[in-house]
Amino acid sequence: MNYENYDPFFPDQPVVDLYLPIWAKLPGFKSKPAFVWAEDGPIQTSFLTYEELNSSAQCISSELLLSSRKNDVVLVLCSPGLEFIEVIFGCQRAGVLAVPISPPHPSFTNDNWHHLLRVVSQTRPRVAIAQRDYIKHVEKYVASSSNNNKLSEALQNLRWISTEDLKGKKVTMQLENVNFGVGFSYNGCNADDVYLIQYTSGATAIPKPVLLTAGSAAHNVRASRKAYDFHPNAVVVSWLPQYHDCGLMFLLLTLVSGATCVLTSPNAFVNRPRIWLELISEFKATCTPVPSFALPLVLKRGHAGATDAGTVNPISMLSVENLIIINEPIYNDCVEEFVEVFRPFGLNPSAISPSYGLAENGTFVSTSWRSSNFDKFSTYKKLLPSARLDHEDVDIEILVVNEETNEIVEDGVEGEIWISSPSNATGYLAHPSLTQQVFNARLKNKAGKCYIRTGDRGVVEGEERFLYVTGRCSDIIKLPNGQEIHPHYLETSAYNSCPNFLRGGCVAAFDMSESEYTSVAVVAEVQSKGEVESDMFLKQVCEGIRKATMKEENVGIGLVALVKVGSVPKTTSGKIQRWLAKYKFMKSHMNIIMQMKFDNNDNVQSTMQKMMQIEKKEYKKGKKMLIVEEEEGIYFAPTNRTLKSSL
């Protein structure tokens, strides 16, 4: 059944917030949990009903408008959780422009403040919302700061409001006293109002502020509701960051659908990946979105299932109708291995839903499967498709275009992905030339429709016209023989050459042709095991990486560097920042353990080694001792146990 417009008395609304008072008024929904927050160790939950969220949004809106005006910019620096959700919908109800970002540690050390300073400088907010304790730390920092005047001044010029104060004064808003019928006047965001600034991930360049209207966001989640067949009985489980993209849009999708969304933090998942499986099982989730790199992480570390209390919760995937896989490229082998492991626990292969999206389009663009019975997936060069062009909505158009000529390429030819959709954002804040270039692209000799240039490469293949997202335009490596290759192929081959020593998802390949090396470089993080490996072993790892890439991809690597944990930069969603990795490497800002340079004949030209400093913390868990490394990103720890035997 397709539930789009499932109730003739429940028409689609122009903005997402208008769905909330309708659900809150209905007897069957007012006491229904809209959002559930789960804390690990052992799992403890709290929740917000539709009625509570609607009242809280109205309360926060009223408080904000006492000292702010409609369309003011408000910086949201809340930790992930139910309070963050209340603030986001309160901002929309007030008609102010929210800028949610992950709050850096208020000590502002280790360069963790750069993005905050960038955001404040670019968006110029009048108000910042954070928890009271966080604000006290900021005030203490500002009072004692003497060496970073720019950040201190930027923070001092903001008017800080605590979440406790926003919700402290009870503003009674009884739904039965409000007429939502004819003549009702909604004072929140209009469809054409920019209500959200969400920053791009920073995967290919410094994060950019994307301007998203309330109407385009509503269209985006309605399109995804139709694609995933969402309905009021849907239950979502998500640990994705709530500040932008998929994590944020699933909050909106929940309200549009009248569903329930169970949330936990990214840190909870990283620390214990099994919590994701346990939440799916406990709440009988019908849908869960995960980045593609999460699947091998669960396969590697999902056996670490015991909570602090020593209990192990059973796993069941029977309820899952859509396991939405995001973050391109999506490797078929990884997905097939995941399905094979979890099929005995009820996972239906037809639930696998590789999908495509980007911040410039709200988030969602398309998915390749919609409740179809696929047991064997179509592939292209080891990849799964992320969209199916023949089944697209009439108002969403996806093209593959020659980047140089701006002409549509034939099926089977790789090119840049262009998108035209009502979900398209309006542009980048304070970047007029880049906005014109990215958001107003036109096909050669064709007037009229404008497209977003996604910066992603793709190819359309097969009778079903599947779209395969093959990589990023800016990341492509041009080889001396004139051929091109996407770096993720080299990174995968490099990791597979020594998976028990290298960190999965922490390998970066990039072109060094403009430097003294004039070759392709691979930088790989190593697992810290509390001991320094021998010189001979490290050399063998470097040589193994070169041999593997030559065998698998026929590409000779000119330089291999093994680096310490945390050296390879990643986005908050786990994407490798190859441009930044290259910059850090060339500026000698990486903690190199071993570096080897090769000539074209596979001979070692030079070797350089630095002592690896191991930093670790030890925590007791029952009678066992676990080693927890200080790190920035996600890694896959080696294990001799299989997930299937552990479940």
XYZ file of C-alpha atoms in Angstrom:
647
model
C 0.000 0.000 0.000
C 1.163 3.540 -0.717
C 0.230 5.875 2.133
C 0.776 9.184 0.311
C -2.199 11.361 1.293
C -3.578 8.356 3.161
C -6.328 10.470 4.745
C -8.452 12.787 2.561
C -9.069 14.961 5.631
C -5.337 15.346 6.195
C -4.015 17.431 3.285
C -0.332 18.143 2.803
C 0.877 21.269 4.570
C 3.157 23.975 3.098
C 5.603 23.793 6.051
C 6.473 20.912 8.373
C 5.539 22.719 11.589
C 1.891 22.902 10.480
C 1.649 19.122 10.768
C 2.518 19.244 14.462
C -0.619 20.965 15.882
C -2.821 18.707 13.756
C -1.289 15.530 15.171
C -1.308 17.034 18.666
C -5.052 17.654 18.402
C -6.026 14.159 17.262
C -7.044 11.839 20.161
C -5.110 8.919 18.727
C -1.866 10.897 18.417
C -1.707 13.511 21.169
C -0.261 11.011 23.659
C 1.775 9.116 21.074
C 5.574 9.441 21.365
C 6.906 11.499 18.484
C 10.537 11.164 19.591
C 12.248 8.753 21.966
C 15.783 9.381 23.242
C 17.896 6.396 24.283
C 20.959 6.554 26.529
C 23.292 3.577 26.563
C 24.650 1.496 29.423
C 22.076 0.037 30.137
C 19.615 1.584 27.695
C 17.396 4.201 29.325
C 14.739 6.117 27.404
C 12.776 9.348 27.626
C 10.222 10.621 25.142
C 8.224 13.550 23.781
C 4.600 13.066 22.761
C 3.094 15.023 19.879
C 1.104 17.133 22.327
C 4.169 17.833 24.480
C 6.300 18.765 21.474
C 3.624 21.092 20.119
C 3.230 22.848 23.478
C 7.013 23.086 23.875
C 7.422 24.533 20.360
C 4.796 27.148 21.154
C 6.421 27.968 24.499
C 9.894 28.344 22.995
C 8.493 30.371 20.107
C 6.771 32.787 22.481
C 9.913 33.196 24.566
C 12.106 33.794 21.514
C 9.767 36.455 20.141
C 9.891 38.412 23.405
C 13.397 39.557 22.517
C 13.830 38.539 18.876
C 12.091 39.344 15.646
C 10.914 37.130 12.828
C 13.737 36.223 10.411
C 16.445 36.856 13.017
C 19.312 34.379 12.860
C 19.567 32.070 15.877
C 22.607 29.878 16.513
C 21.611 26.510 18.046
C 24.420 24.951 20.090
C 22.504 22.188 21.843
C 23.762 18.686 22.397
C 21.831 15.987 20.511
C 18.665 14.976 22.295
C 15.049 15.906 22.899
C 15.909 19.494 23.889
C 17.552 20.023 20.513
C 14.365 18.850 18.777
C 12.200 21.186 20.854
C 14.440 24.152 20.030
C 14.471 23.398 16.288
C 10.681 23.281 16.087
C 10.382 26.265 18.410
C 12.554 28.287 16.023
C 10.381 27.275 13.078
C 7.236 28.206 15.005
C 8.741 31.615 15.796
C 9.771 32.202 12.191
C 13.438 32.712 13.064
C 16.301 31.312 11.022
C 17.995 28.438 12.851
C 21.682 27.565 12.400
C 22.246 24.255 14.206
C 25.839 23.091 14.641
C 27.590 20.606 16.882
C 28.739 22.520 19.979
C 32.551 22.379 20.291
C 34.020 21.735 23.705
C 33.793 25.082 25.542
C 37.512 24.994 26.342
C 37.996 25.763 22.609
C 41.318 23.957 22.504
C 42.900 21.776 19.831
C 41.550 23.996 17.052
C 37.999 22.777 17.657
C 36.649 26.320 17.483
C 37.378 27.140 13.818
C 33.995 26.011 12.493
C 32.144 27.908 15.225
C 34.010 31.101 14.379
C 33.301 30.535 10.676
C 29.589 30.048 11.356
C 29.254 33.117 13.566
C 31.198 35.269 11.082
C 29.165 34.127 8.088
C 25.640 33.934 9.509
C 25.899 36.853 11.990
C 23.387 35.505 14.521
C 21.795 37.791 17.093
C 21.081 34.987 19.551
C 22.735 31.733 20.594
C 20.832 28.949 22.364
C 22.684 26.433 24.519
C 22.361 24.612 27.812
C 23.020 26.685 30.934
C 26.222 24.871 31.910
C 27.626 25.338 28.409
C 26.901 29.056 28.545
C 28.716 29.339 31.889
C 31.804 27.708 30.366
C 31.637 30.093 27.397
C 31.392 33.101 29.714
C 34.372 31.824 31.688
C 36.353 31.371 28.471
C 35.487 34.863 27.233
C 36.457 36.398 30.574
C 39.840 34.686 30.667
C 40.675 34.649 26.960
C 43.635 36.708 25.848
C 45.110 34.845 22.896
C 42.116 34.455 20.578
C 40.451 37.819 20.309
C 38.357 36.994 17.244
C 36.563 34.062 18.823
C 36.191 35.778 22.176
C 34.711 38.893 20.571
C 32.358 36.839 18.410
C 31.032 34.923 21.406
C 30.775 38.054 23.544
C 28.625 39.835 20.948
C 25.994 37.091 21.018
C 22.985 37.228 23.309
C 22.940 33.838 25.012
C 19.691 32.111 26.002
C 19.683 28.866 27.961
C 17.364 26.026 27.026
C 16.255 25.957 30.654
C 15.070 29.579 30.428
C 13.326 28.961 27.109
C 11.232 26.202 28.593
C 11.071 27.514 32.148
C 8.175 29.903 31.804
C 5.001 27.991 31.166
C 3.102 29.428 28.240
C -0.172 27.518 28.196
C -1.319 26.673 24.709
C -4.348 24.377 24.841
C -5.042 22.957 21.403
C -8.781 22.745 21.990
C -8.874 26.533 22.351
C -7.301 27.077 18.966
C -9.262 26.798 15.761
C -7.074 25.193 13.091
C -9.835 25.364 10.528
C -10.945 28.151 8.232
C -9.546 31.529 9.226
C -6.703 30.135 11.298
C -3.627 32.365 10.986
C -0.227 30.704 11.301
C 2.518 33.103 12.360
C 5.525 30.838 11.915
C 7.649 30.240 8.835
C 6.056 30.681 5.447
C 6.923 28.269 2.658
C 9.186 30.829 0.952
C 10.994 31.847 4.140
C 14.543 30.653 4.675
C 14.204 28.889 8.002
C 17.403 26.860 8.173
C 21.081 27.275 7.365
C 22.697 23.859 7.174
C 26.384 23.526 6.453
C 27.764 21.094 3.926
C 29.813 18.236 5.331
C 33.203 19.559 4.202
C 34.023 16.364 2.298
C 35.441 18.217 -0.716
C 36.057 21.751 0.591
C 35.546 24.022 3.591
C 31.900 23.641 4.770
C 29.524 26.078 3.082
C 26.255 27.498 4.482
C 23.220 26.282 2.500
C 20.006 28.345 2.648
C 16.940 26.120 2.903
C 13.361 27.387 2.793
C 10.578 25.879 4.887
C 8.716 24.929 1.707
C 11.631 23.123 0.089
C 12.246 21.196 3.328
C 8.569 20.167 3.431
C 8.733 18.993 -0.183
C 11.908 17.058 0.539
C 10.444 15.040 3.400
C 7.171 14.461 1.535
C 9.194 13.036 -1.365
C 11.078 10.729 0.993
C 7.794 9.774 2.724
C 6.467 8.590 -0.612
C 9.718 6.842 -1.592
C 9.978 4.880 1.651
C 6.222 4.330 2.019
C 6.107 6.029 5.406
C 2.917 6.039 7.472
C 1.838 6.699 11.081
C 2.816 3.182 12.154
C 6.399 3.672 10.967
C 9.133 3.553 13.600
C 12.537 5.077 12.829
C 15.780 4.301 14.643
C 18.608 6.758 14.010
C 21.953 7.705 15.564
C 22.897 10.158 12.798
C 23.983 13.699 13.779
C 20.866 15.833 14.175
C 22.473 19.086 13.036
C 22.128 18.722 9.268
C 21.373 16.507 6.291
C 19.876 13.070 6.871
C 19.877 13.220 10.672
C 17.963 16.500 10.688
C 15.585 15.657 7.860
C 14.466 12.444 9.561
C 13.192 14.621 12.411
C 11.016 16.452 9.897
C 10.013 13.237 8.133
C 8.765 11.838 11.430
C 6.357 14.749 11.898
C 5.120 14.737 8.311
C 4.299 11.036 8.639
C 2.905 11.024 12.180
C 5.484 8.350 12.976
C 7.753 7.675 15.972
C 11.506 8.258 15.846
C 13.898 6.573 18.304
C 17.196 8.445 18.609
C 20.579 8.027 20.193
C 23.849 9.911 19.801
C 26.607 9.180 17.261
C 29.004 8.708 20.186
C 26.788 5.978 21.630
C 26.955 4.131 18.320
C 30.715 4.567 17.932
C 31.349 3.360 21.475
C 29.022 0.369 21.145
C 27.688 -0.285 17.617
C 25.399 -3.013 18.897
C 23.124 -0.379 20.467
C 21.805 0.321 16.967
C 20.764 -3.331 16.572
C 19.265 -3.433 20.058
C 17.116 -0.344 19.455
C 15.865 -1.797 16.173
C 14.936 -4.976 18.012
C 13.368 -3.383 21.095
C 11.239 -0.807 19.255
C 10.503 -2.993 16.203
C 11.890 -0.349 13.856
C 10.507 -0.297 10.330
C 13.132 2.111 9.020
C 16.711 3.021 9.882
C 19.172 5.245 7.982
C 22.904 4.521 8.242
C 26.039 5.672 6.409
C 27.612 2.959 4.270
C 30.703 2.812 6.517
C 28.525 1.779 9.481
C 27.889 -1.694 8.071
C 31.499 -2.947 8.246
C 31.821 -1.260 11.627
C 28.905 -3.308 12.956
C 30.294 -6.467 11.367
C 33.668 -5.835 13.009
C 32.580 -4.664 16.436
C 28.958 -5.739 16.814
C 30.067 -8.612 19.018
C 30.802 -6.141 21.859
C 27.259 -6.489 23.054
C 27.274 -6.578 26.836
C 26.065 -3.484 28.647
C 27.646 -2.204 31.851
C 25.192 -4.394 33.732
C 26.523 -7.442 31.887
C 23.305 -8.152 29.980
C 23.143 -8.966 26.281
C 19.922 -8.014 24.525
C 18.634 -10.281 21.718
C 18.657 -9.108 18.113
C 15.742 -9.220 15.662
C 15.596 -7.481 12.265
C 12.187 -8.869 11.272
C 10.443 -5.489 11.468
C 12.846 -3.601 9.165
C 11.210 -2.532 5.902
C 13.787 0.074 4.861
C 17.458 -0.089 5.790
C 18.471 3.150 4.125
C 22.134 3.281 3.163
C 23.631 6.712 2.566
C 27.150 8.092 1.951
C 28.333 7.184 -1.518
C 29.938 5.134 -2.905
C 28.117 2.019 -1.681
C 30.052 -1.222 -2.151
C 28.061 -4.322 -3.009
C 30.367 -6.768 -1.164
C 29.915 -4.966 2.136
C 26.115 -4.914 1.838
C 25.933 -8.568 0.784
C 28.085 -9.589 3.748
C 25.823 -7.616 6.095
C 22.700 -9.211 4.626
C 24.231 -12.682 4.873
C 25.069 -12.202 8.557
C 21.687 -10.746 9.520
C 19.389 -12.812 7.307
C 19.146 -15.457 10.089
C 17.980 -12.659 12.400
C 15.096 -11.707 10.118
C 16.643 -9.130 7.787
C 14.883 -9.211 4.408
C 17.268 -8.396 1.520
C 14.499 -6.349 -0.135
C 14.685 -3.939 2.823
C 18.096 -2.697 1.645
C 17.516 0.812 0.238
C 20.653 2.518 -1.113
C 19.788 6.205 -1.406
C 21.226 9.456 -2.688
C 21.083 12.935 -1.221
C 23.001 16.126 -0.487
C 22.657 19.267 1.642
C 22.046 21.498 -1.398
C 18.828 19.575 -2.037
C 17.644 19.509 1.571
C 18.907 15.930 1.863
C 16.870 13.319 0.016
C 17.060 12.999 -3.763
C 16.131 9.429 -4.584
C 16.415 5.753 -3.696
C 16.960 2.762 -5.951
C 14.536 0.276 -4.377
C 10.969 0.845 -3.275
C 9.461 -2.258 -1.696
C 10.722 -4.420 -4.561
C 11.741 -8.041 -4.187
C 15.431 -7.871 -4.996
C 17.470 -10.741 -3.662
C 20.493 -10.103 -5.862
C 21.544 -6.526 -6.363
C 22.560 -4.954 -9.665
C 26.107 -3.618 -9.597
C 28.471 -1.405 -11.574
C 32.216 -1.628 -10.884
C 31.578 -3.141 -7.416
C 29.004 -0.451 -6.526
C 25.266 -0.511 -5.792
C 22.889 1.993 -7.417
C 21.501 4.901 -5.427
C 18.566 5.868 -7.649
C 16.309 4.538 -10.400
C 15.610 7.206 -12.993
C 12.623 5.597 -14.706
C 10.680 5.653 -11.441
C 11.290 9.258 -10.451
C 8.546 11.714 -9.524
C 7.581 14.096 -12.288
C 8.832 17.132 -10.352
C 12.256 15.613 -9.599
C 14.651 15.335 -12.533
C 18.075 13.701 -12.343
C 20.542 13.993 -15.213
C 24.101 12.879 -15.875
C 25.927 15.657 -17.705
C 29.309 16.202 -19.307
C 30.979 18.690 -16.945
C 32.847 20.479 -19.737
C 30.135 20.747 -22.407
C 27.002 20.864 -20.185
C 25.351 18.252 -22.414
C 23.506 15.133 -21.268
C 25.651 12.024 -21.705
C 24.397 8.682 -22.959
C 23.614 5.852 -20.563
C 26.806 4.023 -19.663
C 28.924 7.193 -19.819
C 30.075 8.735 -16.554
C 29.418 12.396 -15.881
C 28.337 14.918 -13.247
C 24.942 14.439 -11.589
C 22.562 17.389 -11.994
C 19.254 17.762 -10.146
C 16.132 19.851 -10.622
C 13.626 19.625 -7.783
C 11.335 21.794 -5.614
C 13.555 20.566 -2.766
C 16.519 22.528 -4.125
C 17.957 25.046 -1.682
C 18.129 28.692 -2.706
C 21.931 28.940 -2.611
C 24.926 29.524 -0.368
C 24.880 32.373 2.130
C 27.176 35.235 1.063
C 28.544 33.253 -1.914
C 26.763 34.836 -4.934
C 29.169 33.658 -7.637
C 29.307 30.117 -6.273
C 25.517 30.103 -5.909
C 25.168 31.076 -9.558
C 27.598 28.362 -10.612
C 26.146 25.534 -8.496
C 22.408 26.284 -8.224
C 21.695 27.835 -11.623
C 23.324 25.443 -14.060
C 21.702 25.126 -17.474
C 22.032 22.575 -20.239
C 23.749 23.666 -23.424
C 21.371 25.235 -25.959
C 18.368 24.642 -23.693
C 16.568 27.518 -22.020
C 14.384 27.397 -18.952
C 15.007 24.916 -16.173
C 17.890 25.396 -13.715
C 19.755 22.522 -12.091
C 21.998 21.958 -9.107
C 25.482 20.818 -10.022
C 26.042 18.253 -7.304
C 29.791 17.809 -7.760
C 29.141 14.052 -7.730
C 30.053 11.714 -10.557
C 27.575 9.079 -11.688
C 26.553 6.747 -14.483
C 23.170 5.361 -15.612
C 23.174 1.654 -16.480
C 20.750 -1.117 -17.492
C 17.152 -1.370 -18.642
C 15.930 -0.172 -15.258
C 18.182 2.898 -15.631
C 19.837 2.623 -12.250
C 21.991 5.590 -11.229
C 25.340 4.643 -9.685
C 27.127 7.393 -7.751
C 30.771 6.678 -8.517
C 32.565 9.417 -6.581
C 33.335 13.132 -6.347
C 34.379 15.242 -9.319
C 37.035 17.078 -7.312
C 38.532 13.871 -5.910
C 39.216 12.173 -9.251
C 42.839 11.156 -9.728
C 44.234 11.620 -13.226
C 46.881 9.035 -14.029
C 49.950 9.602 -16.243
C 48.425 7.421 -18.985
C 45.448 9.792 -19.253
C 43.012 7.526 -17.424
C 41.042 8.569 -14.366
C 40.232 6.683 -11.183
C 38.166 7.445 -8.118
C 40.322 7.359 -4.965
C 37.939 5.132 -3.011
C 38.973 2.178 -5.180
C 42.610 2.677 -4.194
C 41.665 3.192 -0.539
C 39.647 -0.018 -0.488
C 42.481 -2.024 -2.040
C 44.957 -0.491 0.395
C 42.831 -1.338 3.446
C 42.151 -4.883 2.271
C 45.892 -5.502 1.960
C 46.223 -5.487 5.773
C 42.789 -5.143 7.436
C 43.964 -6.274 10.878
C 46.514 -3.471 11.142
C 45.037 -0.578 9.141
C 41.948 1.323 10.284
C 38.950 0.839 8.020
C 37.474 4.078 6.743
C 40.681 5.951 7.625
C 42.670 5.645 4.388
C 43.042 8.590 1.993
C 44.356 8.498 -1.581
C 45.088 11.651 -3.552
C 47.012 13.003 -6.512
C 50.408 14.560 -5.778
C 51.257 15.486 -9.375
C 51.790 19.167 -8.581
C 54.288 18.388 -5.826
C 57.800 17.024 -5.754
C 56.429 13.479 -5.585
C 54.608 13.661 -8.961
C 52.614 10.564 -8.162
C 49.637 9.096 -6.325
C 49.905 9.010 -2.537
C 48.114 6.810 -0.005
C 47.955 7.804 3.665
C 46.655 5.131 6.039
C 46.004 5.181 9.765
C 47.162 2.173 11.773
C 45.613 0.430 14.732
C 47.241 1.336 18.034
C 47.879 -1.851 19.961
C 50.010 -0.413 22.736
C 53.299 -1.444 21.157
C 55.610 -0.225 18.408
C 55.737 -2.557 15.416
C 59.097 -3.548 13.944
C 60.614 -1.599 11.061
C 60.441 -4.692 8.881
C 56.717 -5.161 9.526
C 55.910 -1.514 8.748
C 57.871 -1.713 5.499
C 55.994 -4.856 4.541
C 52.688 -3.074 5.137
C 53.719 -0.186 2.862
C 54.914 -2.554 0.161
C 51.724 -4.599 0.521
C 49.596 -1.503 -0.083
C 51.458 -0.733 -3.301
C 51.202 -4.341 -4.522
C 47.489 -4.505 -3.734
C 46.595 -1.334 -5.635
C 48.663 -2.479 -8.601
C 46.996 -5.899 -8.627
C 43.422 -4.712 -8.052
C 43.372 -1.396 -9.917
C 46.550 -1.454 -12.031
C 47.707 1.781 -10.396
C 51.231 2.218 -9.101
C 51.323 4.151 -5.842
C 54.314 6.475 -5.628
C 54.144 7.191 -1.910
C 52.701 5.303 1.056
C 52.540 6.836 4.534
C 51.415 5.062 7.690
C 50.141 7.581 10.226
C 48.936 7.702 13.791
C 45.272 7.439 14.828
C 43.339 10.657 14.127
C 45.702 11.959 11.432
C 43.327 11.453 8.476
C 40.631 14.162 8.687
C 36.964 13.193 8.406
C 33.628 14.950 8.429
C 31.148 14.573 11.286
C 29.313 11.989 9.167
C 32.478 9.942 8.628
C 33.475 10.976 5.104
C 37.177 11.240 4.294
C 38.291 14.833 3.659
C 40.878 14.043 0.982
C 41.535 17.693 0.179
C 42.368 18.378 3.821
C 44.373 15.155 4.152
C 46.492 16.241 1.208
C 46.983 19.699 2.682
C 47.953 18.327 6.099
C 50.360 15.836 4.546
C 52.088 18.408 2.363
C 52.368 20.790 5.326
C 53.867 18.024 7.508
C 50.931 18.212 9.911
C 50.476 14.456 10.159
C 51.977 12.111 12.720
C 53.907 9.843 10.352
C 55.065 6.441 11.560
C 56.520 5.118 8.313
C 56.768 6.677 4.858
C 58.027 4.959 1.715
C 58.546 6.398 -1.750
C 58.570 4.149 -4.828
C 59.762 4.653 -8.386
C 57.945 3.423 -11.482
C 59.784 0.093 -11.352
C 58.441 -0.760 -7.891
C 61.782 0.018 -6.285
C 61.961 1.783 -2.935
C 63.537 5.210 -3.399
C 63.476 6.362 0.197
C 62.155 5.379 3.628
C 61.407 7.659 6.553
C 60.254 6.571 9.992
C 59.150 8.393 13.119
C 58.486 6.900 16.519
C 54.835 6.131 17.116
C 53.536 7.522 20.373
C 50.689 5.460 21.755
C 48.015 7.321 23.671
C 45.420 5.187 25.341
C 43.009 5.064 28.210
C 42.008 1.928 30.018
C 38.565 1.242 31.299
C 37.309 -1.748 33.254
C 34.275 -3.553 32.025
C 33.411 -6.417 34.369
C 36.549 -8.499 34.726
C 37.835 -7.526 31.305
C 40.087 -4.612 30.406
C 39.196 -2.650 27.295
C 41.595 -0.296 25.517
C 39.897 2.864 24.275
C 42.001 5.019 21.986
C 41.806 8.784 21.884
C 40.492 9.460 18.404
C 38.452 11.777 16.224
C 36.754 9.366 13.865
C 35.326 5.906 13.598
C 37.601 2.919 13.282
C 37.225 -0.814 12.898
C 39.078 -2.713 15.624
C 40.470 -6.135 14.679
C 38.781 -9.137 16.199
C 39.017 -12.897 15.983
C 35.342 -13.350 16.802
C 32.610 -13.285 14.180
C 29.438 -11.272 14.638
C 27.215 -14.246 13.878
C 28.725 -16.347 16.659
C 28.483 -13.439 19.094
C 24.828 -12.682 18.443
